[in-house]
Coordinates of C-alpha atoms and ligand atoms in Angstrom, one line a residue:
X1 CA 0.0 0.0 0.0
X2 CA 1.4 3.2 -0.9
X3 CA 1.2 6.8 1.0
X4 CA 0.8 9.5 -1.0
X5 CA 1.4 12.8 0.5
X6 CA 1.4 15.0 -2.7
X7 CA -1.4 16.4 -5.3
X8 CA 1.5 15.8 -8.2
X9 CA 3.0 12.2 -6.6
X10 CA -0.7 11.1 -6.7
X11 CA -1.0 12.2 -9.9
X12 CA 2.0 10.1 -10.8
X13 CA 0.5 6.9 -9.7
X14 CA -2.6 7.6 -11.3
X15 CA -0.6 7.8 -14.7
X16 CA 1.0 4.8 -14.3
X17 CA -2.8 2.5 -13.9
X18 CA -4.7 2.0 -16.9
X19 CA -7.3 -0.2 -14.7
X20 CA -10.2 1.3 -13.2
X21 CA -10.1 3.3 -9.9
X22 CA -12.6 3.8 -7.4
X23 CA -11.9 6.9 -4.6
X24 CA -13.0 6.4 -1.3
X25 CA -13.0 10.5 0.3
X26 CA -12.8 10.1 3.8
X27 CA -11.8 12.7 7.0
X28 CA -9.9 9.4 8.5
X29 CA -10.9 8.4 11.8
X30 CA -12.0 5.3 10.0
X31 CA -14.6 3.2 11.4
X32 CA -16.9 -0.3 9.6
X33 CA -19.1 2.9 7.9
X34 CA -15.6 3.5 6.0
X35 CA -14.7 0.3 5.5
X36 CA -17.7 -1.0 3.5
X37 CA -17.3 2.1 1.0
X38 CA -13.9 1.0 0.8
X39 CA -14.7 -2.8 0.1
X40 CA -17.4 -2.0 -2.2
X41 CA -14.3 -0.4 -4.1
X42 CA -12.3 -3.3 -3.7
X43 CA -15.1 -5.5 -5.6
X44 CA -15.7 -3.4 -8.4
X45 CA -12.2 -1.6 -9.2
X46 CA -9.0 -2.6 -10.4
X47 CA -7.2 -0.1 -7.9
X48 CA -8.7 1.5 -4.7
X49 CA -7.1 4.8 -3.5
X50 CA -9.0 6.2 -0.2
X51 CA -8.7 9.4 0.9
X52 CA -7.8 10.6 4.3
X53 CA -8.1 14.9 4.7
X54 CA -9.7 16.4 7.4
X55 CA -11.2 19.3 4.7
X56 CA -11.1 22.6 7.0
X57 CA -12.7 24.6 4.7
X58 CA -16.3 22.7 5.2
X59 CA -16.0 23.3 8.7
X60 CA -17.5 26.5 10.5
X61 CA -15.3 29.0 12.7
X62 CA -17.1 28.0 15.4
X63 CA -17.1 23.9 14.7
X64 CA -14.7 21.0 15.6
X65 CA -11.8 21.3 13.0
X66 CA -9.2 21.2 15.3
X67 CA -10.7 18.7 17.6
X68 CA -11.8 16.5 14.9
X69 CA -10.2 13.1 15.8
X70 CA -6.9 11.7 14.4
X71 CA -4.6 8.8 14.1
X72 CA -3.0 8.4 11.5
X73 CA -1.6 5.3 12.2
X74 CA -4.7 3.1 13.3
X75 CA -6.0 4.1 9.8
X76 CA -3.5 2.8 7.5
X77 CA -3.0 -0.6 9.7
X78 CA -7.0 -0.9 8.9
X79 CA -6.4 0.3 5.0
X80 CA -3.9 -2.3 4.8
X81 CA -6.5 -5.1 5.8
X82 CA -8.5 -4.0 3.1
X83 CA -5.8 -4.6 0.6
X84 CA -5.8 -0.4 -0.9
X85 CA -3.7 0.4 -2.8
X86 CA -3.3 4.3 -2.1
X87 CA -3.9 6.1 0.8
X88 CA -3.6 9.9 0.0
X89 CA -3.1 11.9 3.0
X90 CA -2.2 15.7 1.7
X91 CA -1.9 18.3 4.2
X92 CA -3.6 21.1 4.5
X93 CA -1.0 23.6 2.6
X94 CA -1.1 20.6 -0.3
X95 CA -4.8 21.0 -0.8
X96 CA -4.8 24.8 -0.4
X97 CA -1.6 26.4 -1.1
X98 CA -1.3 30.1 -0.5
X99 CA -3.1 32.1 -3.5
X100 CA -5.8 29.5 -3.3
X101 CA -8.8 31.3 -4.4
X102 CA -11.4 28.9 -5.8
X103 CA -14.7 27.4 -4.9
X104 CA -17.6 24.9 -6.0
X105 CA -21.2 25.9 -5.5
X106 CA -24.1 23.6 -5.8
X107 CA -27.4 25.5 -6.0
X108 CA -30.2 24.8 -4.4
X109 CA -30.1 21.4 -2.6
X110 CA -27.1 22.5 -0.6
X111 CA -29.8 25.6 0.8
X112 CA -31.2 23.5 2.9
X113 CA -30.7 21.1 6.5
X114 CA -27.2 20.8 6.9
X115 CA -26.4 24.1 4.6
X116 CA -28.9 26.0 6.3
X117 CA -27.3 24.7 10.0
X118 CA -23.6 25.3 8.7
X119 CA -23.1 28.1 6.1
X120 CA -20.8 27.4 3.5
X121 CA -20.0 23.9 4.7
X122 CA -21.4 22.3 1.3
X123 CA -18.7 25.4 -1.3
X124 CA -16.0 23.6 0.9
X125 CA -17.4 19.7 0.6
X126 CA -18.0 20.5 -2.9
X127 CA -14.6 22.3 -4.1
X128 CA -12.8 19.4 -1.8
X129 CA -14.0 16.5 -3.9
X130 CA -14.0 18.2 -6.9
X131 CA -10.3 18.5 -6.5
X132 CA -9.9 15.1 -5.4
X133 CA -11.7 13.9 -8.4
X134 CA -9.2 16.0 -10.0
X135 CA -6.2 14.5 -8.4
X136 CA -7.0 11.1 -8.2
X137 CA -9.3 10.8 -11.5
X138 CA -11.1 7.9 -10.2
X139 CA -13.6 5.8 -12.4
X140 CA -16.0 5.5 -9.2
X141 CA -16.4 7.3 -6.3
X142 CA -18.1 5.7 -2.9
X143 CA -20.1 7.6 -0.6
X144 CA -22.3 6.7 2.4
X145 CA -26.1 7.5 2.5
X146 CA -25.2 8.6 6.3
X147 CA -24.5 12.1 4.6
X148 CA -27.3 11.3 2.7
X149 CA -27.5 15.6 1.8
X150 CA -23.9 15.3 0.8
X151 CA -24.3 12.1 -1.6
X152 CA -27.2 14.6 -3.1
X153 CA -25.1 17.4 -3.2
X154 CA -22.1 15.5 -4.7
X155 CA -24.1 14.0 -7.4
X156 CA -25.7 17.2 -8.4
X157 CA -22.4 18.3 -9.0
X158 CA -21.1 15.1 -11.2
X159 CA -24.0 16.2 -12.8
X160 CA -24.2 19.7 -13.7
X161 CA -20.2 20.0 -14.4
X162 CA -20.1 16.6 -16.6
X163 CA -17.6 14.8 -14.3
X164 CA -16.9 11.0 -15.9
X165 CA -17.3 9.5 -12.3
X166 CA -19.8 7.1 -10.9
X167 CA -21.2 8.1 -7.8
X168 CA -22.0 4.9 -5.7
X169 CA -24.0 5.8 -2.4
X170 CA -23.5 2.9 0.4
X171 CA -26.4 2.0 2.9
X172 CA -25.7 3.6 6.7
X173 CA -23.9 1.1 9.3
X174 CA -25.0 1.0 12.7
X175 CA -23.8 0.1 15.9
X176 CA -26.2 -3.2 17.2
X177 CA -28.0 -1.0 19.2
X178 CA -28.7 1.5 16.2
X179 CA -26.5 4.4 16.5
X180 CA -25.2 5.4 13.4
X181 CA -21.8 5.0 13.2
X182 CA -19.2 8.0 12.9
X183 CA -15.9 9.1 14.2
X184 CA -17.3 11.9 16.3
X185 CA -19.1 9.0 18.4
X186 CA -15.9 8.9 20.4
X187 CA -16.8 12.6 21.8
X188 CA -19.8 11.3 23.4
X189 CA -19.3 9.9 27.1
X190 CA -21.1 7.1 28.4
X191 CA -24.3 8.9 29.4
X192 CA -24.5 10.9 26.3
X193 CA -23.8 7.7 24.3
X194 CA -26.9 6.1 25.7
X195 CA -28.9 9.6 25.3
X196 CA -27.9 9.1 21.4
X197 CA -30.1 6.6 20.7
X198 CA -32.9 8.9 20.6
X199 CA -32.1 9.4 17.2
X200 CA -32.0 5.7 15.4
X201 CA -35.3 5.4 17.4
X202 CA -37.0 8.5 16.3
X203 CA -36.0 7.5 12.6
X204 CA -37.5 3.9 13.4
X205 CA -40.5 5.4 14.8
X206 CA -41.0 7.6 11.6
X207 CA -41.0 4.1 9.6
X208 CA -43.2 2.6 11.7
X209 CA -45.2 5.4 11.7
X210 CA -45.5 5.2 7.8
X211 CA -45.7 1.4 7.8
X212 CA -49.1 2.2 9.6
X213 CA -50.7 4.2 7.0
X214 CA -49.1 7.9 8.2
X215 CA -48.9 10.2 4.8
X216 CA -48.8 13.8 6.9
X217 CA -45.6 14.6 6.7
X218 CA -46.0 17.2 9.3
X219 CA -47.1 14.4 11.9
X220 CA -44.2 12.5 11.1
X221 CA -42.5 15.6 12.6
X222 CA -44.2 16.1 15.3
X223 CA -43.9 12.6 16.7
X224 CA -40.5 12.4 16.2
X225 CA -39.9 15.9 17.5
X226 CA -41.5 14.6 20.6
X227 CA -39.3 12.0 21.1
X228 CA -36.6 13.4 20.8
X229 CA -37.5 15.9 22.9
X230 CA -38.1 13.8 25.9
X231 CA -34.4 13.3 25.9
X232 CA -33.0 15.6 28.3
X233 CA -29.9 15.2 27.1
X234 CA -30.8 16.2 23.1
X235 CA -31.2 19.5 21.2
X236 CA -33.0 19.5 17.9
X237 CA -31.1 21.5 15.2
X238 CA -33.8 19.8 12.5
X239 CA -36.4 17.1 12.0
X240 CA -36.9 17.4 8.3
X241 CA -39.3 15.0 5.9
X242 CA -38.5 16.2 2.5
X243 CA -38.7 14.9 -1.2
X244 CA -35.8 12.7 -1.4
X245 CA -34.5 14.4 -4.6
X246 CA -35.1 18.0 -4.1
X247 CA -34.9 17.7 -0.1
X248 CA -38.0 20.0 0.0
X249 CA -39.6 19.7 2.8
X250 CA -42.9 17.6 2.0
X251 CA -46.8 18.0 3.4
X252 CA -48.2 15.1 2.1
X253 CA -45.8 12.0 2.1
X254 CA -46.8 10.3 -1.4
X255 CA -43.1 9.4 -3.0
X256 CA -39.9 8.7 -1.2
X257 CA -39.5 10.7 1.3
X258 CA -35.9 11.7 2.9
X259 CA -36.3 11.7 7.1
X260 CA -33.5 13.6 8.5
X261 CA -32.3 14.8 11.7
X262 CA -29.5 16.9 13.3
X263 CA -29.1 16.5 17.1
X264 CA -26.9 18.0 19.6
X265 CA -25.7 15.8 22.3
X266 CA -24.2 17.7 24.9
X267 CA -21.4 19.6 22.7
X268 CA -21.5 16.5 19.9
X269 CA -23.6 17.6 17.0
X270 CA -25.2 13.9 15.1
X271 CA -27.2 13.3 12.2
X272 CA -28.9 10.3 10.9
X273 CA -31.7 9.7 8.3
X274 CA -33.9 7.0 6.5
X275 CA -36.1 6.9 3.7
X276 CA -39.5 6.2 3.7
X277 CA -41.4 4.6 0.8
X278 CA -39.2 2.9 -0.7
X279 CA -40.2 -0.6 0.6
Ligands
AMP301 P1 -16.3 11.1 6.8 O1 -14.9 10.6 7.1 O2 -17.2 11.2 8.0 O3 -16.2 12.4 6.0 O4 -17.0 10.1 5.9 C1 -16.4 9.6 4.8 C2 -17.4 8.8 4.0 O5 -17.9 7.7 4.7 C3 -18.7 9.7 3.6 O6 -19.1 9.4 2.3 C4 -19.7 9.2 4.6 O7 -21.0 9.4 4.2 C5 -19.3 7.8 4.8 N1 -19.8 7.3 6.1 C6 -19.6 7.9 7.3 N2 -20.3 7.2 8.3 C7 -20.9 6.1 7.7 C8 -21.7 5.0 8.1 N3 -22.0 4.9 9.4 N4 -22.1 4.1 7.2 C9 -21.8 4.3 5.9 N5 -21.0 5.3 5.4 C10 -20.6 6.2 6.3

């Protein structure tokens, strides 16, 4: 497995494959979520480079960039299992060397939920992958339904600007008791861990909810944001059913509808989601 610490070095290696690459983008921190984008690669790609950057420009002034988790080391030991071939791991100054002065911006999808919550946080996801799709020119890219907006975002982009990748979008992996998985997890202490449930069951309670015959998309809402409310522990940022293409917040559930939510925990800001109607 090679390292790859340079835009030019990885653009090297790519050079030198004339297989097919898939990309796994990641911010490290790697956890099963990662890993089954990254062996979803490994079945359907000659080469599999992943990604490890902790992008600063999607994160607010006021959000965890510094504190984001690290380690370096436990990620390529677990990269390695999976039998990847590239690991690129630019720094900061690599990705955005001085006179930098360029951005990607999606219209309206990236308006709304997590754009509306944290401004500008889609022009820096957006410009980020762009340039790795650059760098890395991968024949597929993996992404995880987790960041379900993102995945929507992303492919908009592929989209609009004509990119020749294929955006694969990978279900959510939990913890068994339901927790979504994600590196920030490890912020949440043992009581807050237990209080973070309230979200896998609030998304389950919006399915059952539908499997029962529920098409206001409002009381879907409601229920949920009474759930989670109960929680003393949780603070709603959003509890959103929307059209699962335009993310436009729905009245009447009729197609498949997106059911998202953002939740602090304490200090630990979490989202999840499901889709309803699809079954
Ligand atoms: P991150 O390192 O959090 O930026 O995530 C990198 C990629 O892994 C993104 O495409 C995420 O959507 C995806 N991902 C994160 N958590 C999960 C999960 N629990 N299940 C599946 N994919 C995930």
């Amino acid at each position: 497995m090679k390292v790859i610490e340079t835009a030019a070095g990885m653009k090297r290696a790519r050079r030198q494959e004339s297989g097919s690459v898939g990309l796994v983008p990641t911010m490290g921190y790697l956890h099963k979520g990662h890993l089954s984008l990254v062996s979803r690669a490994r079945q359907e790609n000659d080469r599999v480079v992943v990604s490890v950057f902790v992008n600063p420009t999607q994160f607010g002034p006021s959000e965890d960039f510094v504190r984001y988790p690290r380690d370096t080391e436990r990620d390529l030991a677990m990269l390695a299992r999976e039998e990847v071939d590239v690991v690129f791991m630019p720094p900061v100054e690599e990705v955005y060397p001085n006179g930098f002065n360029t951005s990607v911006e999606v219209g309206e999808v990236t308006e709304r939920l997590e754009g509306a919550c944290r401004p500008g946080h889609f022009r820096g996801v957006a410009t980020v992958v762009n340039k790795l799709f650059n760098i890395v020119q991968p024949n597929r890219a993996y992404f995880g339904q987790k960041d379900a907006q993102q995945a929507i975002v992303i492919k908009r982009m592929v989209t609009d600007l004509d990119m020749n990748v294929e955006v694969v979008v990978m279900p959510t992996m939990r913890e068994e008791d339901g927790l979504a998985m994600s590196s920030r997890n490890v912020y949440l202490n043992g009581e807050e861990r237990h209080a973070a449930l309230v979200l896998s069951r609030s998304l389950q309670q919006a399915s059952d909810l539908h499997k029962r015959g529920e098409r206001s998309a409002e009381g879907v809402r409601r229920a949920m944001t009474a759930l989670i409310e109960a929680e003393k522990l949780a603070e709603i940022d959003y509890v959103s059913v929307a059209d699962a293409s335009t993310l436009a917040e729905l009245d009447t559930i009729a197609g498949p509808a997106l059911v998202s939510i953002a939740v602090r925990i304490g200090k630990t800001r979490l989202i999840d989601n499901t889709i309803l109607g699809t079954d």
